[in-house]
Tab-separated table of C-alpha atoms and ligand atoms in Angstrom:
chain	number	residue	atom	x	y	z
J	1	MET	CA	23.747	18.882	1.272
J	2	ARG	CA	25.255	15.416	1.451
J	3	ILE	CA	23.802	12.232	2.893
J	4	ALA	CA	25.522	11.690	6.247
J	5	SER	CA	23.873	8.433	7.291
J	6	VAL	CA	21.248	5.836	6.340
J	7	ARG	CA	19.826	3.701	9.138
J	8	ALA	CA	17.134	1.015	9.182
J	9	ILE	CA	14.616	0.827	12.038
J	10	PRO	CA	12.883	-2.595	12.221
J	11	LEU	CA	9.557	-2.478	14.103
J	12	LEU	CA	7.251	-5.230	15.342
J	13	VAL	CA	3.929	-5.200	17.224
J	14	THR	CA	1.661	-7.943	18.519
J	15	LEU	CA	-2.014	-7.381	17.762
J	16	ASP	CA	-4.611	-7.569	20.543
J	17	GLU	CA	-6.888	-9.447	18.160
J	18	PRO	CA	-5.812	-11.482	15.084
J	19	GLN	CA	-6.811	-10.106	11.651
J	20	ARG	CA	-7.864	-12.605	8.989
J	21	THR	CA	-7.903	-12.313	5.194
J	22	GLY	CA	-9.037	-15.084	2.841
J	23	VAL	CA	-5.513	-16.550	2.838
J	24	ALA	CA	-3.734	-15.556	6.069
J	25	THR	CA	-4.229	-14.708	9.741
J	26	TYR	CA	-2.061	-11.943	11.189
J	27	THR	CA	-1.215	-11.972	14.898
J	28	ARG	CA	1.774	-9.612	14.578
J	29	LEU	CA	2.559	-6.750	12.227
J	30	ALA	CA	6.012	-5.602	11.187
J	31	THR	CA	7.652	-2.906	9.149
J	32	THR	CA	11.102	-1.484	8.539
J	33	LEU	CA	11.564	2.269	8.494
J	34	VAL	CA	14.563	4.019	6.959
J	35	GLU	CA	16.072	7.181	8.434
J	36	VAL	CA	18.261	9.256	6.101
J	37	ARG	CA	20.180	12.096	7.718
J	38	GLY	CA	21.677	15.002	5.796
J	39	ASP	CA	24.943	16.613	6.872
J	40	ASP	CA	22.978	19.779	7.735
J	41	GLY	CA	20.905	17.795	10.273
J	42	THR	CA	17.773	17.449	8.102
J	43	VAL	CA	16.198	13.996	8.502
J	44	GLY	CA	13.887	12.107	6.146
J	45	TYR	CA	11.979	8.872	6.754
J	46	GLY	CA	10.995	6.058	4.435
J	47	GLU	CA	9.351	2.667	4.833
J	48	CYS	CA	9.906	-0.777	3.349
J	49	LEU	CA	6.957	-3.139	3.042
J	50	ALA	CA	8.160	-5.809	5.494
J	51	ARG	CA	5.360	-8.017	6.731
J	52	TYR	CA	7.463	-10.424	8.789
J	53	SER	CA	11.016	-10.622	10.168
J	54	PRO	CA	11.685	-6.905	9.532
J	55	ARG	CA	15.388	-7.409	10.303
J	56	ILE	CA	15.734	-8.951	6.837
J	57	TRP	CA	14.834	-5.613	5.248
J	58	ALA	CA	16.955	-3.769	7.800
J	59	ALA	CA	19.971	-5.795	6.672
J	60	ILE	CA	19.247	-4.971	3.034
J	61	VAL	CA	19.119	-1.260	3.866
J	62	ASP	CA	22.082	-1.134	6.249
J	63	ASP	CA	24.415	-3.611	4.517
J	64	LEU	CA	23.582	-3.255	0.820
J	65	LEU	CA	21.982	0.131	0.157
J	66	ALA	CA	23.456	2.550	2.693
J	67	PRO	CA	27.018	2.248	1.304
J	68	LEU	CA	25.688	3.166	-2.159
J	69	VAL	CA	24.085	6.449	-1.114
J	70	VAL	CA	26.023	7.814	1.892
J	71	GLY	CA	28.046	10.830	0.746
J	72	ALA	CA	25.775	11.525	-2.240
J	73	ASP	CA	23.536	14.555	-2.841
J	74	PRO	CA	20.032	13.597	-1.573
J	75	PHE	CA	18.464	15.633	-4.386
J	76	ASP	CA	19.836	13.075	-6.890
J	77	THR	CA	16.886	10.721	-6.316
J	78	GLU	CA	16.661	9.461	-9.881
J	79	ARG	CA	20.370	8.783	-10.120
J	80	LEU	CA	20.487	7.113	-6.708
J	81	TRP	CA	17.486	4.889	-7.495
J	82	THR	CA	19.243	3.703	-10.631
J	83	VAL	CA	22.524	3.154	-8.767
J	84	MET	CA	20.758	1.024	-6.121
J	85	PHE	CA	18.699	-0.978	-8.630
J	86	ARG	CA	21.562	-1.619	-11.056
J	87	ASP	CA	23.986	-2.498	-8.297
J	88	LEU	CA	21.644	-5.037	-6.684
J	89	ARG	CA	20.740	-6.526	-10.043
J	90	SER	CA	24.374	-6.799	-11.080
J	91	PHE	CA	25.682	-8.326	-7.864
J	92	SER	CA	22.713	-10.389	-6.718
J	93	GLY	CA	20.828	-11.141	-9.913
J	94	HIS	CA	17.618	-9.930	-8.246
J	95	SER	CA	15.406	-7.181	-9.608
J	96	ARG	CA	12.252	-7.839	-7.604
J	97	GLY	CA	11.232	-8.727	-4.078
J	98	MET	CA	12.759	-7.569	-0.818
J	99	LEU	CA	15.614	-5.741	-2.524
J	100	VAL	CA	13.158	-3.435	-4.293
J	101	GLU	CA	11.242	-2.962	-1.025
J	102	GLY	CA	14.555	-1.915	0.534
J	103	ILE	CA	15.120	0.583	-2.277
J	104	ALA	CA	11.580	1.857	-1.669
J	105	GLY	CA	12.424	2.673	1.949
J	106	VAL	CA	15.559	4.610	1.026
J	107	ASP	CA	13.866	6.412	-1.876
J	108	ILE	CA	10.862	7.563	0.195
J	109	ALA	CA	13.259	8.865	2.864
J	110	LEU	CA	15.221	10.805	0.228
J	111	TRP	CA	12.027	12.449	-1.088
J	112	ASP	CA	10.980	13.337	2.466
J	113	LEU	CA	14.451	14.786	3.074
J	114	LYS	CA	14.397	16.825	-0.155
J	115	ALA	CA	10.972	18.283	0.558
J	116	ARG	CA	11.855	19.048	4.182
J	117	ALA	CA	15.043	20.784	3.099
J	118	LEU	CA	12.954	22.989	0.780
J	119	GLY	CA	10.220	23.523	3.387
J	120	LEU	CA	7.604	22.169	0.963
J	121	PRO	CA	5.054	19.360	1.176
J	122	LEU	CA	6.128	16.349	-0.863
J	123	TYR	CA	3.250	16.751	-3.329
J	124	ALA	CA	4.678	20.134	-4.374
J	125	LEU	CA	7.784	18.288	-5.636
J	126	LEU	CA	5.590	15.785	-7.509
J	127	GLY	CA	4.021	18.447	-9.706
J	128	GLY	CA	1.623	19.951	-7.193
J	129	ALA	CA	-1.650	18.838	-5.677
J	130	THR	CA	-4.326	17.876	-8.190
J	131	ARG	CA	-6.502	17.688	-5.053
J	132	THR	CA	-6.012	18.328	-1.336
J	133	GLU	CA	-8.732	15.920	-0.174
J	134	LEU	CA	-8.902	12.323	-1.295
J	135	ALA	CA	-11.890	10.122	-2.031
J	136	ALA	CA	-11.446	7.187	0.347
J	137	TYR	CA	-12.804	3.736	1.091
J	138	GLY	CA	-12.907	1.870	4.390
J	139	SER	CA	-10.537	-1.099	4.325
J	140	SER	CA	-11.225	-3.824	5.036
J	141	VAL	CA	-14.060	-5.759	6.614
J	142	MET	CA	-11.988	-8.777	7.654
J	143	VAL	CA	-13.109	-12.404	7.499
J	144	ARG	CA	-15.208	-13.182	10.587
J	145	GLU	CA	-18.603	-14.642	11.394
J	146	ARG	CA	-21.190	-13.202	8.993
J	147	LYS	CA	-23.084	-11.283	11.658
J	148	GLN	CA	-19.823	-9.661	12.767
J	149	MET	CA	-18.881	-8.775	9.178
J	150	GLU	CA	-22.304	-7.184	8.723
J	151	ALA	CA	-21.783	-5.175	11.907
J	152	ASP	CA	-18.280	-4.110	10.812
J	153	ALA	CA	-19.597	-2.969	7.422
J	154	ALA	CA	-22.465	-1.043	9.021
J	155	ALA	CA	-20.023	0.623	11.427
J	156	LEU	CA	-17.877	1.844	8.521
J	157	VAL	CA	-20.872	3.435	6.819
J	158	GLU	CA	-21.855	4.928	10.175
J	159	ARG	CA	-18.371	6.490	10.374
J	160	GLY	CA	-18.969	8.245	7.067
J	161	PHE	CA	-17.379	5.979	4.471
J	162	ARG	CA	-19.136	6.049	1.103
J	163	ALA	CA	-17.169	3.047	-0.102
J	164	ILE	CA	-15.964	-0.075	1.731
J	165	LYS	CA	-13.913	-3.147	0.927
J	166	VAL	CA	-14.639	-6.664	2.136
J	167	LYS	CA	-12.201	-9.566	2.393
J	168	ILE	CA	-13.341	-12.702	0.601
J	169	GLY	CA	-11.703	-15.988	-0.341
J	170	VAL	CA	-13.096	-18.416	2.228
J	171	GLY	CA	-15.196	-20.344	-0.287
J	172	VAL	CA	-17.504	-19.193	-3.068
J	173	ALA	CA	-20.784	-20.071	-1.358
J	174	GLU	CA	-19.830	-18.465	1.949
J	175	ASP	CA	-18.408	-15.386	0.196
J	176	VAL	CA	-21.549	-14.914	-1.885
J	177	GLY	CA	-23.659	-15.113	1.274
J	178	ASN	CA	-21.404	-12.596	3.035
J	179	ILE	CA	-21.450	-10.184	0.080
J	180	ARG	CA	-25.242	-10.274	-0.287
J	181	ALA	CA	-25.719	-9.820	3.457
J	182	ILE	CA	-23.334	-6.868	3.565
J	183	ARG	CA	-24.949	-5.240	0.511
J	184	ARG	CA	-28.327	-5.458	2.298
J	185	VAL	CA	-26.852	-3.868	5.419
J	186	ILE	CA	-25.061	-0.955	3.713
J	187	GLY	CA	-27.788	-0.191	1.158
J	188	ASP	CA	-27.363	0.651	-2.522
J	189	ASP	CA	-25.572	3.995	-2.212
J	190	VAL	CA	-22.268	2.737	-0.785
J	191	ASP	CA	-19.594	1.420	-3.164
J	192	LEU	CA	-18.556	-2.150	-2.383
J	193	MET	CA	-15.176	-3.618	-3.298
J	194	LEU	CA	-14.092	-7.251	-2.830
J	195	ASP	CA	-10.548	-8.461	-2.085
J	196	ALA	CA	-9.730	-12.165	-2.405
J	197	ASN	CA	-5.970	-11.795	-1.823
J	198	GLY	CA	-5.418	-14.342	-4.591
J	199	ALA	CA	-7.364	-17.086	-2.802
J	200	TYR	CA	-9.179	-18.515	-5.822
J	201	ARG	CA	-8.523	-20.433	-8.985
J	202	ALA	CA	-9.864	-18.696	-12.076
J	203	ALA	CA	-12.916	-20.972	-12.440
J	204	GLU	CA	-13.938	-20.309	-8.830
J	205	ALA	CA	-13.471	-16.570	-9.229
J	206	ILE	CA	-15.626	-16.592	-12.379
J	207	ASP	CA	-18.341	-18.496	-10.526
J	208	LEU	CA	-18.215	-15.986	-7.666
J	209	ALA	CA	-18.172	-12.939	-9.954
J	210	ARG	CA	-21.212	-14.131	-11.912
J	211	ARG	CA	-23.170	-14.790	-8.724
J	212	VAL	CA	-22.584	-11.303	-7.296
J	213	GLU	CA	-22.806	-9.231	-10.486
J	214	GLY	CA	-26.173	-7.888	-9.349
J	215	GLU	CA	-24.661	-6.528	-6.119
J	216	ARG	CA	-23.027	-3.522	-7.840
J	217	ILE	CA	-19.412	-4.449	-7.085
J	218	ALA	CA	-16.990	-1.556	-7.686
J	219	TRP	CA	-14.041	-3.914	-8.173
J	220	LEU	CA	-12.868	-7.453	-7.589
J	221	GLU	CA	-9.309	-7.358	-6.244
J	222	GLU	CA	-6.705	-10.093	-6.689
J	223	PRO	CA	-9.218	-12.863	-7.453
J	224	VAL	CA	-6.300	-15.164	-8.328
J	225	VAL	CA	-2.585	-15.112	-7.514
J	226	ALA	CA	-0.569	-12.337	-9.125
J	227	ASP	CA	1.323	-14.721	-11.414
J	228	ASP	CA	-1.824	-16.086	-13.062
J	229	LEU	CA	-2.215	-13.501	-15.823
J	230	ASP	CA	-4.114	-15.991	-17.972
J	231	GLY	CA	-6.512	-16.464	-15.063
J	232	TYR	CA	-7.078	-12.701	-14.908
J	233	ALA	CA	-7.769	-12.675	-18.643
J	234	ARG	CA	-10.341	-15.477	-18.272
J	235	ILE	CA	-12.085	-13.709	-15.385
J	236	ARG	CA	-12.131	-10.405	-17.211
J	237	ALA	CA	-13.742	-12.001	-20.247
J	238	ALA	CA	-16.371	-13.668	-18.073
J	239	THR	CA	-17.624	-10.793	-15.906
J	240	SER	CA	-18.529	-7.124	-16.105
J	241	ILE	CA	-17.096	-6.497	-12.613
J	242	PRO	CA	-13.941	-4.335	-12.877
J	243	LEU	CA	-10.700	-6.046	-11.816
J	244	ALA	CA	-8.057	-4.549	-9.532
J	245	ALA	CA	-4.520	-5.726	-8.702
J	246	GLY	CA	-0.936	-4.563	-8.469
J	247	GLU	CA	-0.030	-4.639	-4.773
J	248	ALA	CA	2.190	-7.650	-5.482
J	249	GLU	CA	4.208	-5.924	-8.226
J	250	PHE	CA	7.577	-4.284	-7.684
J	251	THR	CA	8.655	-2.041	-10.539
J	252	ARG	CA	7.572	-0.597	-13.875
J	253	PHE	CA	8.774	-3.816	-15.517
J	254	GLY	CA	6.270	-6.054	-13.734
J	255	VAL	CA	3.499	-3.490	-14.116
J	256	ARG	CA	4.236	-3.150	-17.824
J	257	ASP	CA	3.453	-6.828	-18.370
J	258	LEU	CA	0.312	-6.592	-16.239
J	259	LEU	CA	-0.963	-3.602	-18.199
J	260	ALA	CA	-0.062	-5.036	-21.592
J	261	ARG	CA	-2.526	-7.880	-21.031
J	262	ARG	CA	-5.416	-5.381	-20.690
J	263	ILE	CA	-6.797	-7.315	-17.737
J	264	LEU	CA	-7.089	-4.528	-15.164
J	265	ASP	CA	-9.302	-1.505	-14.577
J	266	VAL	CA	-7.568	-0.397	-11.384
J	267	LEU	CA	-3.861	-0.580	-10.488
J	268	GLN	CA	-2.849	-0.721	-6.815
J	269	PRO	CA	0.898	-0.226	-6.376
J	270	ASP	CA	2.191	0.095	-2.800
J	271	VAL	CA	4.853	2.823	-2.569
J	272	ALA	CA	6.716	0.855	0.127
J	273	ARG	CA	6.985	-2.148	-2.187
J	274	SER	CA	7.127	-0.728	-5.702
J	275	GLY	CA	10.468	1.021	-5.425
J	276	GLY	CA	9.373	4.146	-3.557
J	277	VAL	CA	8.175	7.517	-4.810
J	278	SER	CA	10.503	7.613	-7.849
J	279	GLU	CA	9.312	4.294	-9.256
J	280	THR	CA	5.652	4.684	-8.290
J	281	LEU	CA	5.504	7.902	-10.332
J	282	LYS	CA	6.591	5.906	-13.383
J	283	ILE	CA	4.160	3.092	-12.609
J	284	VAL	CA	1.245	5.514	-12.293
J	285	ALA	CA	2.188	7.183	-15.588
J	286	LEU	CA	2.412	3.775	-17.261
J	287	ALA	CA	-1.054	2.900	-15.928
J	288	ALA	CA	-2.419	6.234	-17.144
J	289	SER	CA	-1.125	5.489	-20.631
J	290	HIS	CA	-3.333	2.353	-20.543
J	291	HIS	CA	-6.317	4.259	-19.105
J	292	VAL	CA	-6.039	2.324	-15.859
J	293	ALA	CA	-6.868	4.195	-12.640
J	294	TYR	CA	-4.492	4.501	-9.662
J	295	ALA	CA	-5.877	3.300	-6.327
J	296	PRO	CA	-2.851	2.983	-4.022
J	297	HIS	CA	-2.424	-0.009	-1.729
J	298	VAL	CA	-1.556	0.610	1.920
J	299	GLY	CA	-2.537	-2.629	3.688
J	300	PHE	CA	-0.743	-3.276	6.983
J	301	SER	CA	1.926	-0.615	6.416
J	302	ALA	CA	2.867	2.061	8.945
J	303	ALA	CA	2.403	5.831	9.048
J	304	VAL	CA	5.343	6.659	6.767
J	305	CYS	CA	3.926	4.604	3.890
J	306	VAL	CA	0.496	6.109	4.550
J	307	ALA	CA	1.841	9.666	4.375
J	308	ALA	CA	3.859	9.037	1.185
J	309	THR	CA	0.754	7.469	-0.352
J	310	LEU	CA	-1.357	10.529	0.470
J	311	HIS	CA	1.118	12.800	-1.344
J	312	LEU	CA	1.306	10.571	-4.421
J	313	ALA	CA	-2.493	10.361	-4.483
J	314	ALA	CA	-2.771	14.132	-4.170
J	315	ALA	CA	-0.490	14.655	-7.153
J	316	ALA	CA	-1.625	11.874	-9.524
J	317	PRO	CA	-4.241	13.008	-12.082
J	318	THR	CA	-5.523	9.425	-12.471
J	319	PHE	CA	-5.962	8.792	-8.726
J	320	LEU	CA	-9.256	7.006	-8.017
J	321	THR	CA	-9.635	6.282	-4.286
J	322	TYR	CA	-7.472	5.949	-1.167
J	323	GLU	CA	-7.344	2.801	0.955
J	324	CYS	CA	-8.198	4.095	4.419
J	325	ILE	CA	-7.360	1.276	6.831
J	326	TYR	CA	-9.487	1.149	9.953
J	327	THR	CA	-8.326	-2.132	11.494
J	328	ALA	CA	-6.016	-1.802	14.516
J	329	ASN	CA	-2.307	-1.220	13.823
J	330	PRO	CA	-0.210	0.765	16.336
J	331	LEU	CA	2.482	1.250	13.671
J	332	ARG	CA	0.008	3.250	11.630
J	333	GLU	CA	-2.121	4.851	14.338
J	334	ALA	CA	0.449	5.991	16.910
J	335	LEU	CA	3.735	6.435	15.047
J	336	ALA	CA	3.011	9.970	13.828
J	337	ARG	CA	2.454	12.554	16.576
J	338	VAL	CA	-0.476	13.903	14.565
J	339	PRO	CA	-2.063	10.927	12.763
J	340	VAL	CA	-2.780	11.181	9.033
J	341	GLY	CA	-4.821	9.119	6.614
J	342	GLY	CA	-6.937	7.269	9.184
J	343	PRO	CA	-10.695	7.015	9.711
J	344	ALA	CA	-10.495	9.694	12.432
J	345	GLN	CA	-9.402	12.141	9.709
J	346	LEU	CA	-12.408	11.347	7.484
J	347	ARG	CA	-14.492	14.430	6.598
J	348	ASP	CA	-17.515	14.060	4.314
J	349	GLY	CA	-16.117	10.737	3.130
J	350	ARG	CA	-12.756	12.288	2.202
J	351	ILE	CA	-9.257	12.294	3.678
J	352	PRO	CA	-7.177	15.500	3.806
J	353	VAL	CA	-3.607	15.487	2.486
J	354	PRO	CA	-1.009	16.631	5.061
J	355	ALA	CA	0.337	20.061	4.154
J	356	GLY	CA	3.469	20.285	6.331
J	357	PRO	CA	7.024	19.975	4.945
J	358	GLY	CA	8.148	16.622	3.548
J	359	LEU	CA	5.720	13.807	4.238
J	360	GLY	CA	3.942	16.140	6.642
J	361	ILE	CA	4.318	13.882	9.690
J	362	ASP	CA	6.569	13.880	12.750
J	363	LEU	CA	7.399	10.483	14.192
J	364	ASP	CA	6.992	9.968	17.927
J	365	PRO	CA	10.371	8.752	19.281
J	366	GLU	CA	8.728	7.053	22.266
J	367	VAL	CA	6.474	4.983	19.999
J	368	LEU	CA	9.452	4.146	17.784
J	369	ALA	CA	11.431	2.995	20.820
J	370	ARG	CA	8.518	0.940	22.163
J	371	HIS	CA	8.121	-1.165	19.010
J	372	ARG	CA	11.708	-1.244	17.840
J	373	ILE	CA	13.482	-4.614	17.718
J	374	THR	CA	16.233	-3.955	20.205
J	375	ASP	CA	18.593	-6.840	19.559
J	376	TRP	CA	19.363	-5.388	16.145
A	1	MG	MG1	-5.516	-6.330	-1.454
C-alpha cells in the first residue's frame, strides 16, 4: 500500500457554558484532525492538539507534512516520523511546538491506517493489551463557586468514579478551602488529584501543598509552569504529595530533561502533542526507565486522541490511570458513532478499551461536517 493523500480537517465548536481552569476560561474548543488515505481505499485518522485557530495546524499538515509522506508506505511509521521531524528541524529550526503536534496528527493516522489494513486493534501493534479495561479518574471539577464544585465532585463519585481531579490555581486560601470541602463531600475512599495548570510560583505551591497534605492527595499536577524545573525540585523537596506533569512536553528530548531532574512521580504526555503514537511509545519507555508512571493527558482533545490514548494505555505496562473527561465537548462526545473513553462507558470505575480495527472508532461524517471550518 502507498499513501495516496493526507488531508487536515480543522474543527471548532462553541461551548454552551464556559469552562474555567486556574489560568484560562474556554468558550470555544478546537482541534485539527488528519485523514490519511491509502491507495487501496483504507483510511486512518489522527489528531493534532490544537486548542485555538485550528487552521494553523491544518496548514502545517497540508503544506509542510503531506508532501513528505504522500507516496510512501504507511507501514514505515518510524522512518516517516524521522523524515518529518528532521525535515522540519532542518528547514525551520523548530523541534517543538505546533510542528510536533502536526507530526502527531499524521503519525496517529498512519498507525490507525496500519492497524485497519491488518484488521487488528491498534494495541495489538503496540505489543498487545496489558489490560483491556483501564483504571480511570473523572476529570476535572472545573473552577466554579465552592458549592457548585462540591456538587460536581459528588456527582462524579455518584457516577462511579473512584478517583477525581479538581482544578486549582485561583489563590492558595481559596484552593485550600475548596480542596477540604471536596474531600469532605467525597469521603476518604476516593482518590483526589489537583491540577493547577501552572498557576503558581513555587513558594505558593509549597504553601498550598503543606496545607493540604492531610487530605490524601494522589498527585499535584503542574503546580508551576513547565519551564520552572527548579521550582518543581523545590516543591518536591518540600512535600510528600506526588508531583505530576508532562502535558506541555513535545518529544523524548524534553521528557528526558524532565525525568533527569527526578522531580516527577507521574508523567502525562498527550499523544496528540507529543509526536503521536511513535514518539509517545519512546516517552513512556523513558519514563519507565526512571520508575515514573504513565498517566496520559487528554484534556480538551477530540475522540481520535481519546481512542489513541486508550490503546497506548492498554499496551503500556507502566500505565497508572486514564483521564476520563466528563465536561461537555461535542468534538469528543459526538464525533465517533459509538463513543469511547467517556463517563458513559464507565463500568465499576473502569473504562473498556475499544477492540475494533485501528483506533476502534468510526467518525460520524455529519458531525465532522457540522463543526468543520468551511472557509479552509
Ligand atoms: Mg493538566
